[in-house]
Each structure stands twice: as C-alpha cells, then as structure tokens.
PDB file of C-alpha atoms in Angstrom:
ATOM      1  CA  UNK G 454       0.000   0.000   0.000  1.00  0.00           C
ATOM      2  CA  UNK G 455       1.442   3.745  -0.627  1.00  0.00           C
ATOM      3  CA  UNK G 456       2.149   5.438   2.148  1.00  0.00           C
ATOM      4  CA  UNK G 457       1.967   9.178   0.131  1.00  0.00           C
ATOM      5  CA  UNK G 458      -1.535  10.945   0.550  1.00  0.00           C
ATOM      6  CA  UNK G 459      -3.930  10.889  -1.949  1.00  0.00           C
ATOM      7  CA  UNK G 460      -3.872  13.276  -4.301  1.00  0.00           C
ATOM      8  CA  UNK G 461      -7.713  13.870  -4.000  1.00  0.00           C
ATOM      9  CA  UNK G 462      -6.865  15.968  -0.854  1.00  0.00           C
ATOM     10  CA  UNK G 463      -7.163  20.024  -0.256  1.00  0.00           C
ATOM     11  CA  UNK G 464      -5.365  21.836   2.225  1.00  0.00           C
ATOM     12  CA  UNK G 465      -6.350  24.677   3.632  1.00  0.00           C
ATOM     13  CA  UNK G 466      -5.483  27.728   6.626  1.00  0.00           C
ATOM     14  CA  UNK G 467      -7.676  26.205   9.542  1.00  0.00           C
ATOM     15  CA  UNK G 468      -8.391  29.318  10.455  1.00  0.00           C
ATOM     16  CA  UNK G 469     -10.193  30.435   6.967  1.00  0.00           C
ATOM     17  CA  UNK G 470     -12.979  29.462   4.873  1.00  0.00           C
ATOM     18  CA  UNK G 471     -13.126  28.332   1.602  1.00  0.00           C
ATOM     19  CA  UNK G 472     -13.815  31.421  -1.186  1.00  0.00           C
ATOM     20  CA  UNK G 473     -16.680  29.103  -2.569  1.00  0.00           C
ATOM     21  CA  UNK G 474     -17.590  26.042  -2.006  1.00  0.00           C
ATOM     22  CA  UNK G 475     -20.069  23.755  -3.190  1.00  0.00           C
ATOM     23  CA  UNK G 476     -21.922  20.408  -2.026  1.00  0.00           C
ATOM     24  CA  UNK G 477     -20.793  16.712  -3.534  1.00  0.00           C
ATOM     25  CA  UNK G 478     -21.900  13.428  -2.382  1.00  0.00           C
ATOM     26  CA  UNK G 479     -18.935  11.340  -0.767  1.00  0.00           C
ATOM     27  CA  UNK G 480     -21.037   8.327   0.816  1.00  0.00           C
ATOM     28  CA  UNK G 481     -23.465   6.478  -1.286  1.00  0.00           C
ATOM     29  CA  UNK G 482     -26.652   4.939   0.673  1.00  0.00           C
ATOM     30  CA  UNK G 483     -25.066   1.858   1.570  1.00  0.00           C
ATOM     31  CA  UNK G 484     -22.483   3.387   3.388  1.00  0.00           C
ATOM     32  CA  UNK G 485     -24.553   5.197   5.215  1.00  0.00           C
ATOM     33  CA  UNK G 486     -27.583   2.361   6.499  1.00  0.00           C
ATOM     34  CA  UNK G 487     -24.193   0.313   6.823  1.00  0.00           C
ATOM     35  CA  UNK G 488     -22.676   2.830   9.542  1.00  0.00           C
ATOM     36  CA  UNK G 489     -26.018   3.852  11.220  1.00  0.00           C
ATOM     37  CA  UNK G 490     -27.403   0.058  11.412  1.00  0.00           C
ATOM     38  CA  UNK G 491     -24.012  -1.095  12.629  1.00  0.00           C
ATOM     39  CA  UNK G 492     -24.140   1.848  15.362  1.00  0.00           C
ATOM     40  CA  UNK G 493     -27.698   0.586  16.423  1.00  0.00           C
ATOM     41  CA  UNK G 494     -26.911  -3.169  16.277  1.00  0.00           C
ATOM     42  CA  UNK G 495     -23.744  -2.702  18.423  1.00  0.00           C
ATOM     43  CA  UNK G 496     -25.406  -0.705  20.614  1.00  0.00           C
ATOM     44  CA  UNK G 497     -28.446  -2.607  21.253  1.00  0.00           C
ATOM     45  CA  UNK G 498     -26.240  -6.109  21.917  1.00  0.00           C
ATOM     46  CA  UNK G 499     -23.779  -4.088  24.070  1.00  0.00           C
ATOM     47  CA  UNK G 500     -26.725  -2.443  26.549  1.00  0.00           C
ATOM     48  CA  UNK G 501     -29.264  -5.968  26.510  1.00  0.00           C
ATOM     49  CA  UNK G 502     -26.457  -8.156  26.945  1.00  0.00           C
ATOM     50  CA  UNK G 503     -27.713 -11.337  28.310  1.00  0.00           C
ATOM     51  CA  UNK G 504     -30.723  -9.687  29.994  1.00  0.00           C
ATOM     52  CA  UNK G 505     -32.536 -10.016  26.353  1.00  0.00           C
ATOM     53  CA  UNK G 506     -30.426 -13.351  25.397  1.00  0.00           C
ATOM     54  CA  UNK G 507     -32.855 -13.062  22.282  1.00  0.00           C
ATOM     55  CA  UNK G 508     -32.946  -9.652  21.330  1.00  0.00           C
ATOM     56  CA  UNK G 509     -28.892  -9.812  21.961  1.00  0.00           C
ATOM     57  CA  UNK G 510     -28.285 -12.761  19.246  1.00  0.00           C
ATOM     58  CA  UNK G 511     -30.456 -11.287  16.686  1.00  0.00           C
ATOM     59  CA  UNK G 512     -28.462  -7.781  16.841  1.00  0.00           C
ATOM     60  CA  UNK G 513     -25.433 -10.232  16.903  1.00  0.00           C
ATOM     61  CA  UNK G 514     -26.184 -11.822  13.523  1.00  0.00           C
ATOM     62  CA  UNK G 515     -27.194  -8.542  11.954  1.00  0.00           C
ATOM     63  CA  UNK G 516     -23.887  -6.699  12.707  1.00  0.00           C
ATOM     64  CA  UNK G 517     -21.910  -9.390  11.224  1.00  0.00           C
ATOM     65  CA  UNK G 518     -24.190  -9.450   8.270  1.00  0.00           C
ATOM     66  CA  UNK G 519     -23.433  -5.759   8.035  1.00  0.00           C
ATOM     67  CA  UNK G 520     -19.646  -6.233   8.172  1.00  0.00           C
ATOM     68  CA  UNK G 521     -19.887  -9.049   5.659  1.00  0.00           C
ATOM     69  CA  UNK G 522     -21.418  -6.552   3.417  1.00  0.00           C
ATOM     70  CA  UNK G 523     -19.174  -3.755   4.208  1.00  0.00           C
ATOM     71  CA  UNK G 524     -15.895  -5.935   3.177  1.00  0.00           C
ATOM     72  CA  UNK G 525     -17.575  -6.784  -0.341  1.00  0.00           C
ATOM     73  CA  UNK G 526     -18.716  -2.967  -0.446  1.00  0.00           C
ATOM     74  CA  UNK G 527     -15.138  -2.130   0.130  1.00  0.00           C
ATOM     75  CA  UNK G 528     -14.067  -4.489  -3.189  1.00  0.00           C
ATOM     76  CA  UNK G 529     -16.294  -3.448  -5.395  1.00  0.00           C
ATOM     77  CA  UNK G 530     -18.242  -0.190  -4.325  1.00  0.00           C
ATOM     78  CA  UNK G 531     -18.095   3.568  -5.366  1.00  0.00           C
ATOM     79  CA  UNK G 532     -15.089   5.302  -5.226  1.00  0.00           C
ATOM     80  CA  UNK G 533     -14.862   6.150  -1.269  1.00  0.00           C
ATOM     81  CA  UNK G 534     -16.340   3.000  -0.452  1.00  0.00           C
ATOM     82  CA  UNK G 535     -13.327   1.226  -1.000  1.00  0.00           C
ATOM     83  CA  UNK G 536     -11.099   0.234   0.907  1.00  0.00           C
ATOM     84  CA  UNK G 537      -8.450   0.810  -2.026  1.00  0.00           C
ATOM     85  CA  UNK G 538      -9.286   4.742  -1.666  1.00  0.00           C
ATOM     86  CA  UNK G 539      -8.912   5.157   2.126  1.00  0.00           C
ATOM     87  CA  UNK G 540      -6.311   2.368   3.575  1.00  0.00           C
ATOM     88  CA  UNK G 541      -2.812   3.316   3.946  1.00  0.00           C
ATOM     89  CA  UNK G 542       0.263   2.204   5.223  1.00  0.00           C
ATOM     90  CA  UNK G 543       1.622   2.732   8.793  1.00  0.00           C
ATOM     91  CA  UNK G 544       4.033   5.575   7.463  1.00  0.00           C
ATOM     92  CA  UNK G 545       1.049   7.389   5.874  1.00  0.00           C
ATOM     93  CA  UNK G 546      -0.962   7.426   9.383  1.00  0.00           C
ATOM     94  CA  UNK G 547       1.517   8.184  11.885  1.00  0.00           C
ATOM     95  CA  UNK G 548       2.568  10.956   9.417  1.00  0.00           C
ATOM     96  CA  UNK G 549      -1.321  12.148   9.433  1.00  0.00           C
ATOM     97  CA  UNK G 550      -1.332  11.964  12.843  1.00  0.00           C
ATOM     98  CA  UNK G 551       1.553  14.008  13.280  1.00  0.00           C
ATOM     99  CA  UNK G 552      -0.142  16.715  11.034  1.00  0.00           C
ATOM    100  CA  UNK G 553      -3.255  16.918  13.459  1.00  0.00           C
ATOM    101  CA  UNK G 554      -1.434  17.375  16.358  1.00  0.00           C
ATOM    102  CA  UNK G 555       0.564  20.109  14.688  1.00  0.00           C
ATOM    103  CA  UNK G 556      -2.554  21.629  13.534  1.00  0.00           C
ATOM    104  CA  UNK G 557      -2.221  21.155   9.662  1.00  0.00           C
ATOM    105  CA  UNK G 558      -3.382  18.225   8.430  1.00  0.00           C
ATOM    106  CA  UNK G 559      -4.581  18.072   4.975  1.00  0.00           C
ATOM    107  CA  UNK G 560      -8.653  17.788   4.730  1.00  0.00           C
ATOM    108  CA  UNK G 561      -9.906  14.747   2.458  1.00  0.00           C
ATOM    109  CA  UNK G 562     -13.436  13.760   0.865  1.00  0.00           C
ATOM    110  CA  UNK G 563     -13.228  10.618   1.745  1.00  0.00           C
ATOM    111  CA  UNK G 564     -11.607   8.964   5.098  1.00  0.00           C
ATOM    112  CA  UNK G 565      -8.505  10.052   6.107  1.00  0.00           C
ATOM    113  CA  UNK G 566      -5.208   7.830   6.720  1.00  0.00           C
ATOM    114  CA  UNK G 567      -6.508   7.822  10.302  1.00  0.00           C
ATOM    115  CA  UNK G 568      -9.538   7.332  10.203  1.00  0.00           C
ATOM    116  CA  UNK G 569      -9.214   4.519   7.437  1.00  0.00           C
ATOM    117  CA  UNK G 570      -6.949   2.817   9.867  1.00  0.00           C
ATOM    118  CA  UNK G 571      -9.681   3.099  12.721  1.00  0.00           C
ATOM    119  CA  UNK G 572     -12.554   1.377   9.793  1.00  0.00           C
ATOM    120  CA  UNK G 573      -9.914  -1.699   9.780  1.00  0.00           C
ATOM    121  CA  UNK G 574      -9.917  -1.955  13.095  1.00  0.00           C
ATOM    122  CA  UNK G 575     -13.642  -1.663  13.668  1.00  0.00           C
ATOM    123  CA  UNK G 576     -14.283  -4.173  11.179  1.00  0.00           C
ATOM    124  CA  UNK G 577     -11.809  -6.620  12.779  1.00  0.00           C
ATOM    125  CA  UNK G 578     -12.729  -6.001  16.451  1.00  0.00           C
ATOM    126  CA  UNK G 579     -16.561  -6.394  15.481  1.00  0.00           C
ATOM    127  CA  UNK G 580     -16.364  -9.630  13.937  1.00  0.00           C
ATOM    128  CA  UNK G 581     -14.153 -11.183  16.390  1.00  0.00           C
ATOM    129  CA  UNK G 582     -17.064  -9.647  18.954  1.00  0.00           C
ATOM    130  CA  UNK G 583     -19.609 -11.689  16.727  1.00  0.00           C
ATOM    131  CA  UNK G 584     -18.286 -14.763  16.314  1.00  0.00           C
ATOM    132  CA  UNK G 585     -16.737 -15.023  19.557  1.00  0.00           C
ATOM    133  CA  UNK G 586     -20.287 -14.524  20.167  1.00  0.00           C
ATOM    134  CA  UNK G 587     -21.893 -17.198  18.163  1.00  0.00           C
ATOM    135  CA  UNK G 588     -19.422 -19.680  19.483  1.00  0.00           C
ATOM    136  CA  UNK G 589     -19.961 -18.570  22.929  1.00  0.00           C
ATOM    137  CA  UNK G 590     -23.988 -19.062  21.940  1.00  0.00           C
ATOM    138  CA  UNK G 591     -23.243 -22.884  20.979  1.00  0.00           C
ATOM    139  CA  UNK G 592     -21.280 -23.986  23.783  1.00  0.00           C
ATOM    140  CA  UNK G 593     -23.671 -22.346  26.272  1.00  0.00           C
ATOM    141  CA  UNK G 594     -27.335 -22.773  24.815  1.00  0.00           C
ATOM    142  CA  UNK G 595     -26.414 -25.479  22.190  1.00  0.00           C
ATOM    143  CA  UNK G 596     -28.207 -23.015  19.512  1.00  0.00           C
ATOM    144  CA  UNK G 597     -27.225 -21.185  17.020  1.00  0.00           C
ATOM    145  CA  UNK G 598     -25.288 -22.170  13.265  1.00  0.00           C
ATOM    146  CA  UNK G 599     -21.943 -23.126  15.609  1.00  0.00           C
ATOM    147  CA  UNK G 600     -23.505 -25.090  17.990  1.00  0.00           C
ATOM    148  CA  UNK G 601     -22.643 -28.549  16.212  1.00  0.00           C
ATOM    149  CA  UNK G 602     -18.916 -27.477  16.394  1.00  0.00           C
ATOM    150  CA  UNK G 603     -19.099 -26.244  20.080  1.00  0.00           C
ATOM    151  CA  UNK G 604     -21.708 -29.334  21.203  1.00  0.00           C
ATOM    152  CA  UNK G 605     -19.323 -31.248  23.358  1.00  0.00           C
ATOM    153  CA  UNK G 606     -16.362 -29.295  24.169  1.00  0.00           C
ATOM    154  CA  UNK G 607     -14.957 -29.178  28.140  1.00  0.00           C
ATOM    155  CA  UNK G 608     -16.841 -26.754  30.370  1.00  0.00           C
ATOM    156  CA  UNK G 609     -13.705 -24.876  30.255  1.00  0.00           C
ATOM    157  CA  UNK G 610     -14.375 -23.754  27.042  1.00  0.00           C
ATOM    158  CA  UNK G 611     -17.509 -22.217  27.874  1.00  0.00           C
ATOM    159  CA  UNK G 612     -15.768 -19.384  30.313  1.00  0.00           C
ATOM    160  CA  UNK G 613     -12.565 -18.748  28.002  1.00  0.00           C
ATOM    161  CA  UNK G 614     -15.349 -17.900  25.166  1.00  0.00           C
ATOM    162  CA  UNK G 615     -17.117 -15.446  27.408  1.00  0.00           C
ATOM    163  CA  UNK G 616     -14.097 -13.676  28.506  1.00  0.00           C
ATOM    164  CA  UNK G 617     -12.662 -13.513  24.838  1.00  0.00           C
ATOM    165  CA  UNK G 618     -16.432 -11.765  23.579  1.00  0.00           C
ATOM    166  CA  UNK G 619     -16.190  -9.569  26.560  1.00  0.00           C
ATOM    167  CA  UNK G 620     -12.984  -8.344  26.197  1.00  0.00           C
ATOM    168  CA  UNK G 621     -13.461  -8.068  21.989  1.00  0.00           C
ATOM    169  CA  UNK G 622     -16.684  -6.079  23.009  1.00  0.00           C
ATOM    170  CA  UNK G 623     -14.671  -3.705  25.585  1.00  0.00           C
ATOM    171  CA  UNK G 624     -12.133  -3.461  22.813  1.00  0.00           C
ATOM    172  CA  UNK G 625     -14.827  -2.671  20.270  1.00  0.00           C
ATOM    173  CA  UNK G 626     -16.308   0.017  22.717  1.00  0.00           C
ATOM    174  CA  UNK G 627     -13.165   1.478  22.999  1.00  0.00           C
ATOM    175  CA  UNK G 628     -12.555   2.218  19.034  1.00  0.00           C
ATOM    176  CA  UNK G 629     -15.843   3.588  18.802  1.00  0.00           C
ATOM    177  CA  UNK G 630     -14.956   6.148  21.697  1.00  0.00           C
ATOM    178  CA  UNK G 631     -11.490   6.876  20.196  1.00  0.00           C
ATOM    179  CA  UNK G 632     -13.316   6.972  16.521  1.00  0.00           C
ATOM    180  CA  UNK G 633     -15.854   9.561  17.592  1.00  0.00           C
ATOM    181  CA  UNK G 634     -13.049  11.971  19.204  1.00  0.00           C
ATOM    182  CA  UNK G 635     -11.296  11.963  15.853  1.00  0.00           C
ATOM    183  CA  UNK G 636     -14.270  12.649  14.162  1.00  0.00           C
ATOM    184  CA  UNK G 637     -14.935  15.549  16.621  1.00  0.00           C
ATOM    185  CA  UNK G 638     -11.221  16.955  16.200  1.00  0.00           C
ATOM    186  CA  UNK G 639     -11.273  16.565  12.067  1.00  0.00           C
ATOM    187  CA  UNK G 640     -14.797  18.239  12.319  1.00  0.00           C
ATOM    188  CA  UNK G 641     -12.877  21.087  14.133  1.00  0.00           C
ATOM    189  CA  UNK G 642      -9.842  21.405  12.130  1.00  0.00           C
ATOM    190  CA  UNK G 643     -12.043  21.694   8.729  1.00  0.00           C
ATOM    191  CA  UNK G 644     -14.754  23.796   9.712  1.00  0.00           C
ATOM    192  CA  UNK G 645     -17.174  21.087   8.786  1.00  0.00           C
ATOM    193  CA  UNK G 646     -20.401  18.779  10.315  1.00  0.00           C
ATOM    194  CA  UNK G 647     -18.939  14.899   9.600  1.00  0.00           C
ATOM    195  CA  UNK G 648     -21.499  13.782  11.260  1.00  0.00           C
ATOM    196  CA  UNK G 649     -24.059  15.259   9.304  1.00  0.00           C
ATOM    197  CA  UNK G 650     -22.045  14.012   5.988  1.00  0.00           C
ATOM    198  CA  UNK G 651     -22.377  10.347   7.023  1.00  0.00           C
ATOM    199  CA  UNK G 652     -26.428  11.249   7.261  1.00  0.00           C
ATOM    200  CA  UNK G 653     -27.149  13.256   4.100  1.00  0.00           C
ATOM    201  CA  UNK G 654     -24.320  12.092   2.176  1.00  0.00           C
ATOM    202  CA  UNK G 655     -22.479  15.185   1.490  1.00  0.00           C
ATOM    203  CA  UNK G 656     -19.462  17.231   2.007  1.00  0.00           C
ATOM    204  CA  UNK G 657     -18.254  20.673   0.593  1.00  0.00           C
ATOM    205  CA  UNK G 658     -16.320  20.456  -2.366  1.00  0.00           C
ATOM    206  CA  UNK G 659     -13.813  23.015  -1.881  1.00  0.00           C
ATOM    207  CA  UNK G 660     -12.899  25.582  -5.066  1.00  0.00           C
ATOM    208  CA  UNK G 661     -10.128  28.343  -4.583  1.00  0.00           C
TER     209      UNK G 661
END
C-alpha cells in the first residue's frame, strides 16, 4: 500500500474558509444504512447483553451481516467506499497523525489515513465480537449455526469464550470512543459537520 496521501486531498489555513464552495456526495446509501445500522446493532447487543439473550443474538447476527457486506462494499463499491481509496500504510498514518497534532493536516473527501486505519480496526474487532459470540452461543445454549462445532467441548471452554467476547466487546467500545473523538477533532480542524455528511451524504467540495 502507498504510504503518500492521496492526491484527491485540499489543504487549507484552519483558520479560513473556503472562497466558494459547493456540495458533492462522498457516501453512497449503503455506506450510510451500513454505519447507522451497525451503530444501532452494536449498541443494542452491548446495553441488553444477556438480559434479552434473544434480542442480543439477533443484533449479533445482523452486525456481522453488516460487516460481511461492508468488506464486499469495500471491493467493489463507489469510489470512497473502497477500501483501495482510504487504507494506507503505517508511514502514511503516523505521518497524518503528526499533522493533526501540529494543527495542519490536509482535509480529504473521503476517510482520512486515520480514520481509514480506525474502519480496519472496527471491522476486525466487530467480527471477532460476533463470532466469539456465536461460538460462545453454541457452547452455552447449544443453539445457534456453531452449535454442532461447540456441542461437546470441556466446560472450560464455555468461560474462556465469554471472557474472549467480553474483552473483543470492551475493545470494540473502545474504538468507537477513540473513533468519535477523531471525528470531533477533524470536524474542528475543517470547519465542517462529519457527522451530518455520514447522514445526508455530502461534504463541501472546496474551489479556490
């Protein structure tokens, strides 16, 4: 992977606006029902935990439905969908990082080296949270599509499954927190509402 920015990026004084600007759609639907469902189905399985055991499997099997969709959407979807437009080598995001904290990192449409790295992780860290999950599920209640494979297995197994989804889910919780601050601080730096981008779809496209 390169680890030079993209040339897609614009730099600008933080401390000025754009002369003009004008309104371009980074993140297709997909993208967006992708980030907002995973937020909810996370959420929901985090709160219930095992006080809904039902309503905490079925938000299980929908966020890892939604990051199996995600990693094809990042093969073969529009332009900042993929992952080949936002992943970057370690050289490319400590260098980013070193631009926030000197207050000059470049702005980009799509994710930055950063926060590219931080989608990777989130992607890893929730599927190892789900199908810790589903294995935990089968060697507990005997249901569920692992439940065959875990049928059988030492008691043993049962507690080292529940501590490895616990601490995946802690982990998971933890990204999100650290993701949210950097979209905060990139928000900041750029004069700009990312939030509101990942719900309507659109970002300034800056013009000097």
């Amino acid at each position: 992977m390169p680890n030079d920015y993209p040339t897609d990026t614009t730099t600008l004084p933080h401390h000025s606006e754009p002369k003009t600007s004008e309104r371009i759609r980074v993140w297709d639907p997909l993208v967006r029902v992708f980030h907002w469902s995973l937020v909810a189905g996370f959420a929901t399985a985090f709160i219930v935990e095992d006080d809904l055991l039902g309503v905490h499997v079925w938000a299980g099997y929908l966020v890892l439905a939604l990051v199996a969709v995600r990693l094809v959407w990042g093969l073969i979807g529009t332009r900042h969908a993929r992952f080949s437009d936002f992943v970057r080598g370690p050289g490319a995001v400590l260098a980013y990082l070193r631009d926030v904290v000197s207050l000059r990192a470049p702005r980009y449409l799509g994710h930055n080296p950063a926060g590219g790295a931080m989608i990777l992780l989130l992607l890893i860290s929730v599927a190892a949270t789900g199908i810790s999950g589903l294995a935990l599920y089968g060697a507990e209640e005997f249901a569920g599509p692992l439940a065959d494979v875990m049928r059988g297995l030492p008691a043993f197994w049962g507690d080292a499954l529940e501590e490895t989804h616990e601490v995946f889910a802690n982990l998971t919780l933890g990204l999100i927190l650290i993701h949210v601050a950097g979209v905060l601080v990139s928000s900041l730096l750029h004069h700009e509402n990312l939030i509101g981008a990942m719900i309507s779809g659109y970002k300034r496209k800056e013009i000097e």
